[in-house]
Each structure stands twice: as structure tokens, then as C-alpha cells.
mmCIF file of C-alpha atoms in Angstrom:
data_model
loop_
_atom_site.group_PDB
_atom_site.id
_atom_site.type_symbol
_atom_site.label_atom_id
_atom_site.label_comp_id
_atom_site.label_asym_id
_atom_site.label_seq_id
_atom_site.Cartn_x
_atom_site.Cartn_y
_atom_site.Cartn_z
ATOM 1 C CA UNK H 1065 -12.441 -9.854 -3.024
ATOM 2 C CA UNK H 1066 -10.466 -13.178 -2.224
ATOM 3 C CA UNK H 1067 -7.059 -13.013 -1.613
ATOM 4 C CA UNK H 1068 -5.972 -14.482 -4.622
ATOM 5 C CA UNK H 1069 -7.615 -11.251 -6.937
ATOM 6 C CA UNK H 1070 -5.864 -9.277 -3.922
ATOM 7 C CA UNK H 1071 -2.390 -10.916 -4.696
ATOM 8 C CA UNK H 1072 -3.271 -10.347 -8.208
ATOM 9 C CA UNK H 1073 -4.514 -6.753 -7.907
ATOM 10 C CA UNK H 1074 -1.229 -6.157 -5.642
ATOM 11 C CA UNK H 1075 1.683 -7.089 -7.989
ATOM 12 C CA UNK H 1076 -0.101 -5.224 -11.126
ATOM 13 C CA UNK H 1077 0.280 -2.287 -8.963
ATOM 14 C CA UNK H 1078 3.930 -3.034 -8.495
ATOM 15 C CA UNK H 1079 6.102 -0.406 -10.148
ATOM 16 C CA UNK H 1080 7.888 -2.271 -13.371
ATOM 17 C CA UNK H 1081 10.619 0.060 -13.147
ATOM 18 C CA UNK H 1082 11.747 -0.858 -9.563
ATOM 19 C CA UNK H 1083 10.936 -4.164 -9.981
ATOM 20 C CA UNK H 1084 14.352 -5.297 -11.504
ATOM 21 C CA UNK H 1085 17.024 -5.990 -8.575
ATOM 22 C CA UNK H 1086 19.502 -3.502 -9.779
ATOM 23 C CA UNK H 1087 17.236 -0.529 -9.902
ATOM 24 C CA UNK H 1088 15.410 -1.287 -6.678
ATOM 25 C CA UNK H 1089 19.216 -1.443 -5.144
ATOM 26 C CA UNK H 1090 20.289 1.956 -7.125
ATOM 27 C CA UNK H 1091 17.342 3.424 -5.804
ATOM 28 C CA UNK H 1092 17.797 2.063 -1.976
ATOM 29 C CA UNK H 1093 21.443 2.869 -1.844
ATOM 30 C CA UNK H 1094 20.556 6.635 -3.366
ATOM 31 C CA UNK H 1095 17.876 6.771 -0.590
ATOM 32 C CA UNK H 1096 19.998 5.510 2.400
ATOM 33 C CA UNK H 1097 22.882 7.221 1.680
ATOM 34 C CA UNK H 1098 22.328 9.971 -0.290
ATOM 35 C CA UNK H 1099 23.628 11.388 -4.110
ATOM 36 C CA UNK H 1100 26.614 9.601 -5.124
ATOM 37 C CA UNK H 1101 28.821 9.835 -8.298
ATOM 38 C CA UNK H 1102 28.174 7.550 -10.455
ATOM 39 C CA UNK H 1103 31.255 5.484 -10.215
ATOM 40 C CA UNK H 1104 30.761 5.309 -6.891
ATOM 41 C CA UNK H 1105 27.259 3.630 -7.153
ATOM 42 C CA UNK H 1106 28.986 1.567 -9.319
ATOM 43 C CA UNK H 1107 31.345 0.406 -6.763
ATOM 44 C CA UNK H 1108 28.897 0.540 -4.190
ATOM 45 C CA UNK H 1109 26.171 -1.921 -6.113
ATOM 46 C CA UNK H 1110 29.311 -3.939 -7.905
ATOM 47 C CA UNK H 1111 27.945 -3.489 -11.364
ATOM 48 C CA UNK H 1112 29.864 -2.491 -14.416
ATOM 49 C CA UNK H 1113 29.459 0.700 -15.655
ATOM 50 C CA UNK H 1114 27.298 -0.254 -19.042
ATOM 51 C CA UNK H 1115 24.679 -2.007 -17.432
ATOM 52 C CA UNK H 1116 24.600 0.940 -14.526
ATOM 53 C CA UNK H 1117 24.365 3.509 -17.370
ATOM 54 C CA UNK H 1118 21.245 1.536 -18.911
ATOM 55 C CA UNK H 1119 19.316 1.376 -15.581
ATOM 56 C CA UNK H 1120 19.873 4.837 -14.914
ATOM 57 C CA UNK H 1121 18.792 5.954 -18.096
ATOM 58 C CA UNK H 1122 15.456 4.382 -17.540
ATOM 59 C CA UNK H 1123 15.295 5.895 -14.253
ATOM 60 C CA UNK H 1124 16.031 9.529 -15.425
ATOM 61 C CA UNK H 1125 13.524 8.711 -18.314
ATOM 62 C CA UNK H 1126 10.868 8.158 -15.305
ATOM 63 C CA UNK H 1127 12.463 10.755 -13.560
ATOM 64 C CA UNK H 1128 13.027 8.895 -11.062
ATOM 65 C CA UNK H 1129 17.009 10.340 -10.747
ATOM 66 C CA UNK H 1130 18.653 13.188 -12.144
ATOM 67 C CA UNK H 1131 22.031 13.252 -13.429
ATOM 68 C CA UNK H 1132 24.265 16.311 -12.514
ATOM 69 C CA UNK H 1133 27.738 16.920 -13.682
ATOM 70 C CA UNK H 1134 29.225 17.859 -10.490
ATOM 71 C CA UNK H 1135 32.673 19.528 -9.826
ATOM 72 C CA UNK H 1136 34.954 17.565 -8.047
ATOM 73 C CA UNK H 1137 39.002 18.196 -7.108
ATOM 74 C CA UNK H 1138 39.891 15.519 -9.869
ATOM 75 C CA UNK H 1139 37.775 16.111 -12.888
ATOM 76 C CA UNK H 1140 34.181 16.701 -13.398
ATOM 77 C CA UNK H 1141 31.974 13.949 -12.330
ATOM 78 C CA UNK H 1142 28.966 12.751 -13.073
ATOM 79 C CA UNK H 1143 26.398 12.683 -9.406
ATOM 80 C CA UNK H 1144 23.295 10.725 -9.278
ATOM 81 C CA UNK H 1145 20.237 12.580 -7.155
ATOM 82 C CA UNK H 1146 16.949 10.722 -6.361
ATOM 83 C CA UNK H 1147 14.204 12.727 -7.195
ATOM 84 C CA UNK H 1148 10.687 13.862 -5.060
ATOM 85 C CA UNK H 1149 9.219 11.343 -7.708
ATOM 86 C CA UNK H 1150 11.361 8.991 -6.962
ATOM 87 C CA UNK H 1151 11.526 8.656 -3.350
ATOM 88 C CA UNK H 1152 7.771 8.497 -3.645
ATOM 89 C CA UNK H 1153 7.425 5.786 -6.364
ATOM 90 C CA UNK H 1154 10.359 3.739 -4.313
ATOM 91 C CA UNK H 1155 7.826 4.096 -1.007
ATOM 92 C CA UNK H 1156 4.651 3.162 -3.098
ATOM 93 C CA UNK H 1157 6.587 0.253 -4.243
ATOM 94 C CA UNK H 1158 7.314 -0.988 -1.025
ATOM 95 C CA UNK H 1159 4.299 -0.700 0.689
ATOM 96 C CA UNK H 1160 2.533 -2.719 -2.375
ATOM 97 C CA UNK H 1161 5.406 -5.190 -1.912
ATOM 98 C CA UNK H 1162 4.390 -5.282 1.737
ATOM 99 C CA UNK H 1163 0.659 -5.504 0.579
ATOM 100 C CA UNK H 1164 1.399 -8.610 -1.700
ATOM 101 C CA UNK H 1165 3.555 -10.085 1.060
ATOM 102 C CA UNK H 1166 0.382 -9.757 3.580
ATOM 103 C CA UNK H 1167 -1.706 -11.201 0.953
ATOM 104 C CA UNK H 1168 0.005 -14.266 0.322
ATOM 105 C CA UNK H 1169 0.665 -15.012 4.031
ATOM 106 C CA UNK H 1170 -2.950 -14.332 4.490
ATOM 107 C CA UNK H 1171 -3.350 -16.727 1.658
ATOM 108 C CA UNK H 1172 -1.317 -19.351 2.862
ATOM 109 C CA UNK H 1173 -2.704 -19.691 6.300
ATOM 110 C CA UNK H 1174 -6.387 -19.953 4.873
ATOM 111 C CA UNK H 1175 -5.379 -22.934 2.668
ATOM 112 C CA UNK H 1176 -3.580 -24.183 5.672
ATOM 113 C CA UNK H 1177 -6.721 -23.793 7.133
ATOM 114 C CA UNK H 1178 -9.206 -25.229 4.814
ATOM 115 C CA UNK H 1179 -6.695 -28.224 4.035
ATOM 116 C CA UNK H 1180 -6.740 -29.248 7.817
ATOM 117 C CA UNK H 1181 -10.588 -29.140 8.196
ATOM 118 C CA UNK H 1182 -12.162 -33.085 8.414
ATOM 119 C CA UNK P 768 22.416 -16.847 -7.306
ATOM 120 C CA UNK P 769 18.560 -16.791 -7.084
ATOM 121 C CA UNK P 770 16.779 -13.664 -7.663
ATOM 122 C CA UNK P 771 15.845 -12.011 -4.202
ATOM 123 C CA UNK P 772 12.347 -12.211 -2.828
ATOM 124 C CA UNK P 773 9.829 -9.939 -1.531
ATOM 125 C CA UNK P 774 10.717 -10.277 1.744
ATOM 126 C CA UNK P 775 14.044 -9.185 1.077
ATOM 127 C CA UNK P 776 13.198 -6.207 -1.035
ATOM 128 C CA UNK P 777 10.971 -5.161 1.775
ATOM 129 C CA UNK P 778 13.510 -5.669 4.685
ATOM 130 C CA UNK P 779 16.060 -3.530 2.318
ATOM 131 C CA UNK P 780 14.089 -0.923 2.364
ATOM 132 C CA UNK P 781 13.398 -0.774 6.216
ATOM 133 C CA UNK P 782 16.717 -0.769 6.832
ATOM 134 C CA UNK P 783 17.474 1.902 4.355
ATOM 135 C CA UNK P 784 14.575 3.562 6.583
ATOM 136 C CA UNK P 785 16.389 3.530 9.300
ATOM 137 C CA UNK P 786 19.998 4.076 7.821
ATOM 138 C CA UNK P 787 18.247 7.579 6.652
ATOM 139 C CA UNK P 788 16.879 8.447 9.840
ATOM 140 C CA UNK P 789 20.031 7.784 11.467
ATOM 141 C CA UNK P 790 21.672 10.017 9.383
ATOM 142 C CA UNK P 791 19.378 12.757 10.395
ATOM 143 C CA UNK P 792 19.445 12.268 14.009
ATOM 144 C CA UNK P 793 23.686 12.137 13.428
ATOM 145 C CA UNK P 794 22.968 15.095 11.643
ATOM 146 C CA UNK P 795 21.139 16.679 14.236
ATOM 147 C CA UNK P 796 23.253 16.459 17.017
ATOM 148 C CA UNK P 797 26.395 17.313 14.556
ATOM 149 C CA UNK P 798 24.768 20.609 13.713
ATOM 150 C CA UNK P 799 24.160 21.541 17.326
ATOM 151 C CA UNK P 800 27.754 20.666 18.312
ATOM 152 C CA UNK P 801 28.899 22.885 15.569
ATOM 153 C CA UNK P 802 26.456 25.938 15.935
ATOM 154 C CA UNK P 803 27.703 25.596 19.822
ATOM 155 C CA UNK P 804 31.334 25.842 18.841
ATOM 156 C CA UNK P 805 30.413 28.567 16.713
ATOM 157 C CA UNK P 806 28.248 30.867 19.004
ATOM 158 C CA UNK P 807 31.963 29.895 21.488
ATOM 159 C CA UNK P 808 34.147 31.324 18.961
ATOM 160 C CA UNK P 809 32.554 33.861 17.310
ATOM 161 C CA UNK P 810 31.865 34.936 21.366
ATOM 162 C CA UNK P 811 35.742 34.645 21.978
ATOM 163 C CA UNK P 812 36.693 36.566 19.045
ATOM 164 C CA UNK P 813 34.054 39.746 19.931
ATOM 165 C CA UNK P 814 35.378 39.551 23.265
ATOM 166 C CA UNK P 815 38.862 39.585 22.150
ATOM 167 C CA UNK P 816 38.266 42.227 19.226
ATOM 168 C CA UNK P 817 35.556 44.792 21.726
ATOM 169 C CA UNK P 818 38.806 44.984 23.771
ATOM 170 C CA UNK P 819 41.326 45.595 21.349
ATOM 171 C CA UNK P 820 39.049 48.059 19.927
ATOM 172 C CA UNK P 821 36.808 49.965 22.498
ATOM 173 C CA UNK P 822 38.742 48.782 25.854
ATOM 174 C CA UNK P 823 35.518 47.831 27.193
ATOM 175 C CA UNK P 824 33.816 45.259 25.229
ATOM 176 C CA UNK P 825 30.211 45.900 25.177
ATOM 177 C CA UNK P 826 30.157 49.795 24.007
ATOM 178 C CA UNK P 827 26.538 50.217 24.505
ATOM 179 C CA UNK P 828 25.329 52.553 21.514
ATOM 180 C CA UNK P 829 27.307 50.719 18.759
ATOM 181 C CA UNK P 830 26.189 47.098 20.499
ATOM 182 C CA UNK P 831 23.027 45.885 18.259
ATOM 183 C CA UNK P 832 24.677 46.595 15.299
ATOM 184 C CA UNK P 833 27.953 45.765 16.083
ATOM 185 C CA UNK P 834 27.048 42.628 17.369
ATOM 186 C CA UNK P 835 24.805 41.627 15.016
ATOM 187 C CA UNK P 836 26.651 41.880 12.261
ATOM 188 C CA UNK P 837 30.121 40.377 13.505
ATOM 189 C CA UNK P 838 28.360 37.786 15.338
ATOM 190 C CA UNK P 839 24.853 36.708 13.919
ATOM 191 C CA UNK P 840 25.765 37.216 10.136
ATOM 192 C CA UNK P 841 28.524 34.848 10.320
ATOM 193 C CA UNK P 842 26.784 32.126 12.395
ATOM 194 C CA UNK P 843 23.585 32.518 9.814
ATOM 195 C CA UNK P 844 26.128 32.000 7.238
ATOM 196 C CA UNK P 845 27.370 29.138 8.686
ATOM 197 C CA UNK P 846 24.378 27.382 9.865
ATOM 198 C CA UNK P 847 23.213 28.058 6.363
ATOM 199 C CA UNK P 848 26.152 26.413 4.587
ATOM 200 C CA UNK P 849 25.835 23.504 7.232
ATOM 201 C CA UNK P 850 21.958 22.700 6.469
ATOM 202 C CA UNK P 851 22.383 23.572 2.744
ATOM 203 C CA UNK P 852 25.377 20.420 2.350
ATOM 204 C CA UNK P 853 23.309 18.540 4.551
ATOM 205 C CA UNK P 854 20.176 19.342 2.613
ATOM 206 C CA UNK P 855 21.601 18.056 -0.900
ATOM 207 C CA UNK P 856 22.026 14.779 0.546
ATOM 208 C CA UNK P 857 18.856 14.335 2.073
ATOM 209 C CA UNK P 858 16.517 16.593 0.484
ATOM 210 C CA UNK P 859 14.165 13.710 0.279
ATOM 211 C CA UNK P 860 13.888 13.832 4.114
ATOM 212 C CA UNK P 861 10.301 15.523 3.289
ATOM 213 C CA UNK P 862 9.160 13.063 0.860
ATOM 214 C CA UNK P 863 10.347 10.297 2.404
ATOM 215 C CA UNK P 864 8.015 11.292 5.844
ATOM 216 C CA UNK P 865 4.660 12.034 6.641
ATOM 217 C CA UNK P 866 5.710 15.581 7.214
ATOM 218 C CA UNK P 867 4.179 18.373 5.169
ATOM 219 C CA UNK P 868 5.878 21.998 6.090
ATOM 220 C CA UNK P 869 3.596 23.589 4.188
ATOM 221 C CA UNK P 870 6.226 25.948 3.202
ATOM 222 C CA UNK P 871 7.019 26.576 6.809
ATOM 223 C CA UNK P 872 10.411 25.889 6.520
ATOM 224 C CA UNK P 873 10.948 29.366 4.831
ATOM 225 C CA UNK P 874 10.448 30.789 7.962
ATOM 226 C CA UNK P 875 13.465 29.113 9.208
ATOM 227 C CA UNK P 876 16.162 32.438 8.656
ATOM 228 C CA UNK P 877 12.991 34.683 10.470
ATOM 229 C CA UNK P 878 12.748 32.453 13.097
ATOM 230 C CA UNK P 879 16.503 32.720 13.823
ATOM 231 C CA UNK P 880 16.526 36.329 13.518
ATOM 232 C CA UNK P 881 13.815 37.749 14.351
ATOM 233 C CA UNK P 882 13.540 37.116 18.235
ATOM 234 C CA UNK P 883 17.855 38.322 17.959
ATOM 235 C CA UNK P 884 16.776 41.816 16.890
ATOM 236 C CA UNK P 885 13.586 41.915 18.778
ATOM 237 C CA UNK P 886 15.961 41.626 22.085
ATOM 238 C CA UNK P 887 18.312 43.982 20.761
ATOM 239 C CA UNK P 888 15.794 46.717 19.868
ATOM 240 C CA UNK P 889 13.615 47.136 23.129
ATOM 241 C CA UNK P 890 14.777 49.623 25.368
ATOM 242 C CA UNK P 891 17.198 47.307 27.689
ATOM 243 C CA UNK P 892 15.148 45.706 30.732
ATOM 244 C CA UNK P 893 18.471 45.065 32.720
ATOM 245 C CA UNK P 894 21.876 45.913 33.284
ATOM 246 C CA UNK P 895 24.418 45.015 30.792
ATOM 247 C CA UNK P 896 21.568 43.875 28.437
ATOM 248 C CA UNK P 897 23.375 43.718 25.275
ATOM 249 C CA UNK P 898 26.012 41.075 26.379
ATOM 250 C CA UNK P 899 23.477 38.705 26.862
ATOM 251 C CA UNK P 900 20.494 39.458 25.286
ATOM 252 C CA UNK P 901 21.455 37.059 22.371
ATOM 253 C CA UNK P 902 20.860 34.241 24.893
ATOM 254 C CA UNK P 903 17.281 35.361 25.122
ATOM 255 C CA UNK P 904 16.756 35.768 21.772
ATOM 256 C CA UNK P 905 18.659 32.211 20.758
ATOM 257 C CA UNK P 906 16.121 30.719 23.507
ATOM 258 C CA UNK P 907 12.898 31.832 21.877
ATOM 259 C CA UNK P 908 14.587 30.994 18.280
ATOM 260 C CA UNK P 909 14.302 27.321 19.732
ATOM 261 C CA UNK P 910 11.179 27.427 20.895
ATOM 262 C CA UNK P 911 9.656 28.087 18.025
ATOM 263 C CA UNK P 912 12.134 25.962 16.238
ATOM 264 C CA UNK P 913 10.453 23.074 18.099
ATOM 265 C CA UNK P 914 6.908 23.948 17.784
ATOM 266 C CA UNK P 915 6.832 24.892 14.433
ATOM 267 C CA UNK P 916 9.195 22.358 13.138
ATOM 268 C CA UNK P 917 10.646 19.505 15.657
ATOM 269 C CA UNK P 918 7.409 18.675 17.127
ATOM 270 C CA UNK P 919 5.008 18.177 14.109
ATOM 271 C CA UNK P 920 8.001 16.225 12.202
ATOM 272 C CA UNK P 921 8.376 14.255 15.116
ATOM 273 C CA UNK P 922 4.067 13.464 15.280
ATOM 274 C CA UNK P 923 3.802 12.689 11.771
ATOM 275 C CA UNK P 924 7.286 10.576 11.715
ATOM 276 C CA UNK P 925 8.189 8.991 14.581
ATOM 277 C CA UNK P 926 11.313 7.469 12.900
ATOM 278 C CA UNK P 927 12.160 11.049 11.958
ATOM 279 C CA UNK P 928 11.724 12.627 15.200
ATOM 280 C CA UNK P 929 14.658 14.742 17.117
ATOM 281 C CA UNK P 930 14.795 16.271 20.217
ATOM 282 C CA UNK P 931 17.619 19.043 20.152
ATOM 283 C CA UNK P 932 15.470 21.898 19.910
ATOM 284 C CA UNK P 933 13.263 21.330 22.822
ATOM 285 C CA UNK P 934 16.221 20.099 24.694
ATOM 286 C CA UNK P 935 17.738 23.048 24.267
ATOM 287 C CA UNK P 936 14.852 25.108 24.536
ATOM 288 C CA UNK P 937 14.047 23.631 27.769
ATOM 289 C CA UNK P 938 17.406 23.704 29.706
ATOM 290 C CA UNK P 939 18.140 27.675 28.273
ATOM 291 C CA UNK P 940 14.693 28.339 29.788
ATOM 292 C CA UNK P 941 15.460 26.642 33.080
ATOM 293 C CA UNK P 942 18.313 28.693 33.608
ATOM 294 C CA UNK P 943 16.983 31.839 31.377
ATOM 295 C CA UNK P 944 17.730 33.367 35.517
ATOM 296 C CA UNK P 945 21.025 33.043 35.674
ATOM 297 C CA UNK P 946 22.055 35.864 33.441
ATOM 298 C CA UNK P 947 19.618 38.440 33.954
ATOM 299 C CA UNK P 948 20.218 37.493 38.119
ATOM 300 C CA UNK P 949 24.273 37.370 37.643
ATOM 301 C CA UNK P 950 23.806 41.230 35.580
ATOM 302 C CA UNK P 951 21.982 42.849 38.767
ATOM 303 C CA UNK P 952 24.963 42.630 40.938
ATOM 304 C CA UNK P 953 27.695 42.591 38.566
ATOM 305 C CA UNK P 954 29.864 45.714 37.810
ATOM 306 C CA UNK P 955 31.133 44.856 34.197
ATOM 307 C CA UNK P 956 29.242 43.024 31.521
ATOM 308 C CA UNK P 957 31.677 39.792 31.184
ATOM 309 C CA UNK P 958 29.629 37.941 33.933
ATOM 310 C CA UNK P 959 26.322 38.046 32.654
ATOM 311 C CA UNK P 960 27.944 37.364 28.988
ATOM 312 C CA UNK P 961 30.148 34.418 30.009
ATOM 313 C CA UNK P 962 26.736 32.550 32.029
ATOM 314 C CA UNK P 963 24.939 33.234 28.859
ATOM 315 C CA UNK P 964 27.752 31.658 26.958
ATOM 316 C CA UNK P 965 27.884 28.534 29.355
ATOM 317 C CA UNK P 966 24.466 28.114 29.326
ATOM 318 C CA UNK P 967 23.754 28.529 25.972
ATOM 319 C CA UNK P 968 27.135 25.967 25.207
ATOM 320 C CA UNK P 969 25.733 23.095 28.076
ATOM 321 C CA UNK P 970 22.595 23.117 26.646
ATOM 322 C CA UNK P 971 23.645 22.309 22.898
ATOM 323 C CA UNK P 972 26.318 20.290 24.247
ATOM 324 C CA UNK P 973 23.362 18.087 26.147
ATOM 325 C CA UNK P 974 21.134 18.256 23.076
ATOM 326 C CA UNK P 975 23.661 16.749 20.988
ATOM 327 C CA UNK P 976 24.854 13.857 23.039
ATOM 328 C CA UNK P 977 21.107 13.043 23.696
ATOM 329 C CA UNK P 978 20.228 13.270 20.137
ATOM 330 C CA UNK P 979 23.542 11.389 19.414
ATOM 331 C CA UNK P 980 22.051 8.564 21.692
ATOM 332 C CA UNK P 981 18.939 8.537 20.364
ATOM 333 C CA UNK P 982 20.338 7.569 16.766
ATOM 334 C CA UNK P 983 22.608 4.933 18.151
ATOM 335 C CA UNK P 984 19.458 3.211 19.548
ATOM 336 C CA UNK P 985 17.912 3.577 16.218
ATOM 337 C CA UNK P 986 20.744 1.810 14.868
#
């Protein structure tokens, strides 16, 4: 396979989900640091809550995250909790991101290669 | 702004990596320091109480029962509540590693408890063998802590890895002597007890700080 069908194969592979910015970071900040309300994800990623609410709907729809009402001394909140699925599907993603990263480097220093021959 | 590359998403994610696994190692060392203080306490407190109470604090028929359920059923409870907060936070600790448990983490509360009434139910080997036959019990608790637990998390992810258990399984073995020596020549049972204690409080004490430094070099 040249490296160009593996660069190909690599990012078709990609999860869609976690390839927008703001749920790769709501899923890396869940990850790292554990369930968090969701106001405090909200604080924690700077993003208002409607467009937070939208990406986490799509990631419960995945099930990617759950969404608890938790008790808290205030009022009842609402806690975000990565899921088994989710870590797992955040790790895949990675490691494919890694894989197209490889590829292309591979990729690059070939042409480099090739384009210095006599 | 432009949008973030690869390369970025990827070194994110290795440093959320390491973020988790610095958590656990904090973690780690924060639940030894606590299960120390509360083996100390709960000590103090059955010290205190077996001498308000019987005069002379290890009363040997009443002593496995007694002491088990003043002193192990509160520190279960404890150590419970401690790993069960700590547990909803990072409860993706075994998705996020290589490690597979294979369910072995249910053994956790037998492996804890069993070796504690094993020690208290054989006919005593040595003087004054309730006050400190905890100690043995606590020592073979992390022994198999570590090889059914620490050790194979630590093979499959190195990242992951802690050392408490064998740290404290290895200093309470090297000075498992003391006690039973200190109860041959000693008339009342606080000797023996109080070594046990020290020993038992040094080694978590050393596990911790280790385990403390291991997660600052991670960081």
C-alpha cells in the first residue's frame, strides 16, 4: 500500500465525532480530570452553554458521556461522566491520529527523497 | 485563530495521559497516608476504650471479635468510601490501560479480610498474639495486593504503575521480627502492639512519599 492510500485509509478511520475541536477537548478534559458539572466544563473549555449542550448531546447520543443529575449543596446539578465507550473511542482516535501523523511524515521524507535524487 | 492540527490533538492527549496517571499515583500515596492515619487512630481509640473498659486492653477471649469489629469494620468502611469517591472520578482507569482484572478486583474486600481473620482464628503462636496479629494479617493483605493487582497493572501499563503495596509489603516483612521478638520478653501486650503500630505506620508513611515522588517525576 503507498503511503498516500495509508494517509487515506488513516483519516477515514478517524472518529467524526471527536474530530470537531470542542468535543475532542470535552472529551480530554473529562478524561484528565475526571466528571465535572456541566457548568464547570463550560468554564473549563470557555464555551457558552448552547453550543456545550449541542456537543454533548451528540456525545451522549454515541454514548460517549452520560449525563447525571447530581446533588450538590446549592441545587441539583447536572455532572458529565465519560463512558467505557468513550474512553475507548477517544484512545482509538488518537492512535489513528498518531497513525496519519506517521504516515504523512513518512510521506514527506520519501518525496524529500525522490525530489533530491539526480 | 486557526483550527489546531494533528500534532496538537495528539500531544493533548499525552498530556492528558499523564495528567491521569498522575492523579492515580497522587491518589495512591493519598490513600496510604490516610489508611495509615486510620489504622493510628482507630489503634489509639481501642487502646484508650480496652482500658476504660476491661483495665487491661487486650482481654484475650473477647479479642477477635472485639477487635475486628471496632477496628477492621470501620477502616473497611473507610477505605471503601475512599476508593469508591476516587473510583467515580477515574473509573476509566481500566479502560484507559492495558490492564484487564478479569474481575479480580472483586476480590479486593477478601483480600483485606481474609488473611485479618485467618490470624485471628489459629490457635495463637506467641505471646500476646492478638495485639499484633493484625500486623501479620495487614502484611499478607499487601502481598497479595501487589501480586494480584499492583504488579500486573504496573506490566501491562507502565504509565499506570505504583509501588505502595510492595513497598509496604516489603518493609512490614523486613521487620515482620520485631513484634513477634519484642512479645517473647514482654510482660504486657502494649509493646508488641505499639512496634506493630510503628511498623505498620513507617511503612505506609515510606510508601506514600515514594509513590508521591514517583508522580512528581511523572509530572
Amino acid at each position: 500500500m503507498t503511503s498516500d492510500e495509508e494517509i487515506s485509509r488513516a483519516l477515514l478511520e478517524l472518529d467524526a465525532l471527536l474530530g470537531h475541536p470542542t468535543r475532542f477537548a470535552i472529551v480530554t478534559v473529562l478524561y484528565a480530570l475526571g466528571p465535572m458539572t456541566v457548568g464547570d466544563l463550560a468554564k473549563a473549555l470557555r464555551v457558552s452553554y448552547g453550543p456545550l449542550s449541542t456537543h454533548l448531546k451528540r456525545l451522549e447520543e454515541a454514548g460517549y458521556v452520560e449525563l447525571r443529575k447530581v446533588l450538590t449543596l446549592g441545587r441539583p446539578r447536572t455532572a458529565v461522566y465519560l463512558t467505557e465507550k468513550g474512553v475507548k473511542a477517544y484512545l482509538d482516535h488518537v492512535e489513528r491520529l498518531r497513525a496519519v501523523i506517521t504516515a504523512v511524515t513518512e510521506s514527506e521524507r520519501s518525496g524529500r527523497a525522490t525530489a533530491s535524487e539526480p | 485563530m486557526s483550527a489546531p492540527t494533528a500534532e496538537e490533538y495528539v500531544n493533548l492527549a499525552d498530556l492528558a495521559r499523564r495528567l491521569m496517571a498522575y492523579r492515580y499515583r497522587i491518589f495512591t500515596a493519598a490513600t496510604q497516608l490516610s489508611v495509615g492515619l486510620c489504622v493510628a487512630v482507630l489503634y489509639m481509640l481501642w487502646q484508650v476504650a480496652g482500658h476504660a473498659v476491661f483495665k487491661e486492653p487486650w482481654i484475650t477471649p473477647l479479642i477477635p471479635v472485639i477487635f475486628f469489629l471496632s477496628f477492621f469494620v470501620p477502616l473497611y468502611l473507610i477505605a471503601g468510601f475512599i476508593w469508591r469517591t476516587y473510583w467515580r472520578s477515574v473509573r476509566t482507569l481500566s479502560a484507559a490501560t492495558e490492564y484487564r482484572g478479569e474481575g479480580r478486583e472483586r476480590l479486593v474486600p477478601l483480600v483485606y479480610a481474609l488473611p485479618i481473620i485467618l490470624v485471628y482464628t489459629i490457635p495463637p503462636p506467641l505471646p500476646h498474639w492478638y495485639s499484633y496479629a493484625w500486623f501479620y494479617g495487614l502484611t499478607v493483605s499487601h502481598v497479595l495486593e501487589a501480586l494480584l493487582f499492583e504488579i500486573p497493572l504496573a506490566e501491562s501499563s507502565p504509565e499506570f504503575s505504583t509501588i505502595s503495596h510492595r513497598v509496604t509489603a516489603a518493609l512490614s516483612i523486613a521487620a515482620s521480627p520485631v513484634p513477634a521478638m519484642i512479645s517473647l520478653g514482654a510482660e504486657t501486650s502494649f509493646l508488641p502492639a505499639h512496634a506493630a503500630v510503628i511498623i505498620a505506620l513507617v511503612a505506609y508513611l515510606v510508601a506514600a512519599i515514594l509513590e508521591l515522588r514517583r508522580a512528581e517525576r511523572l509530572a
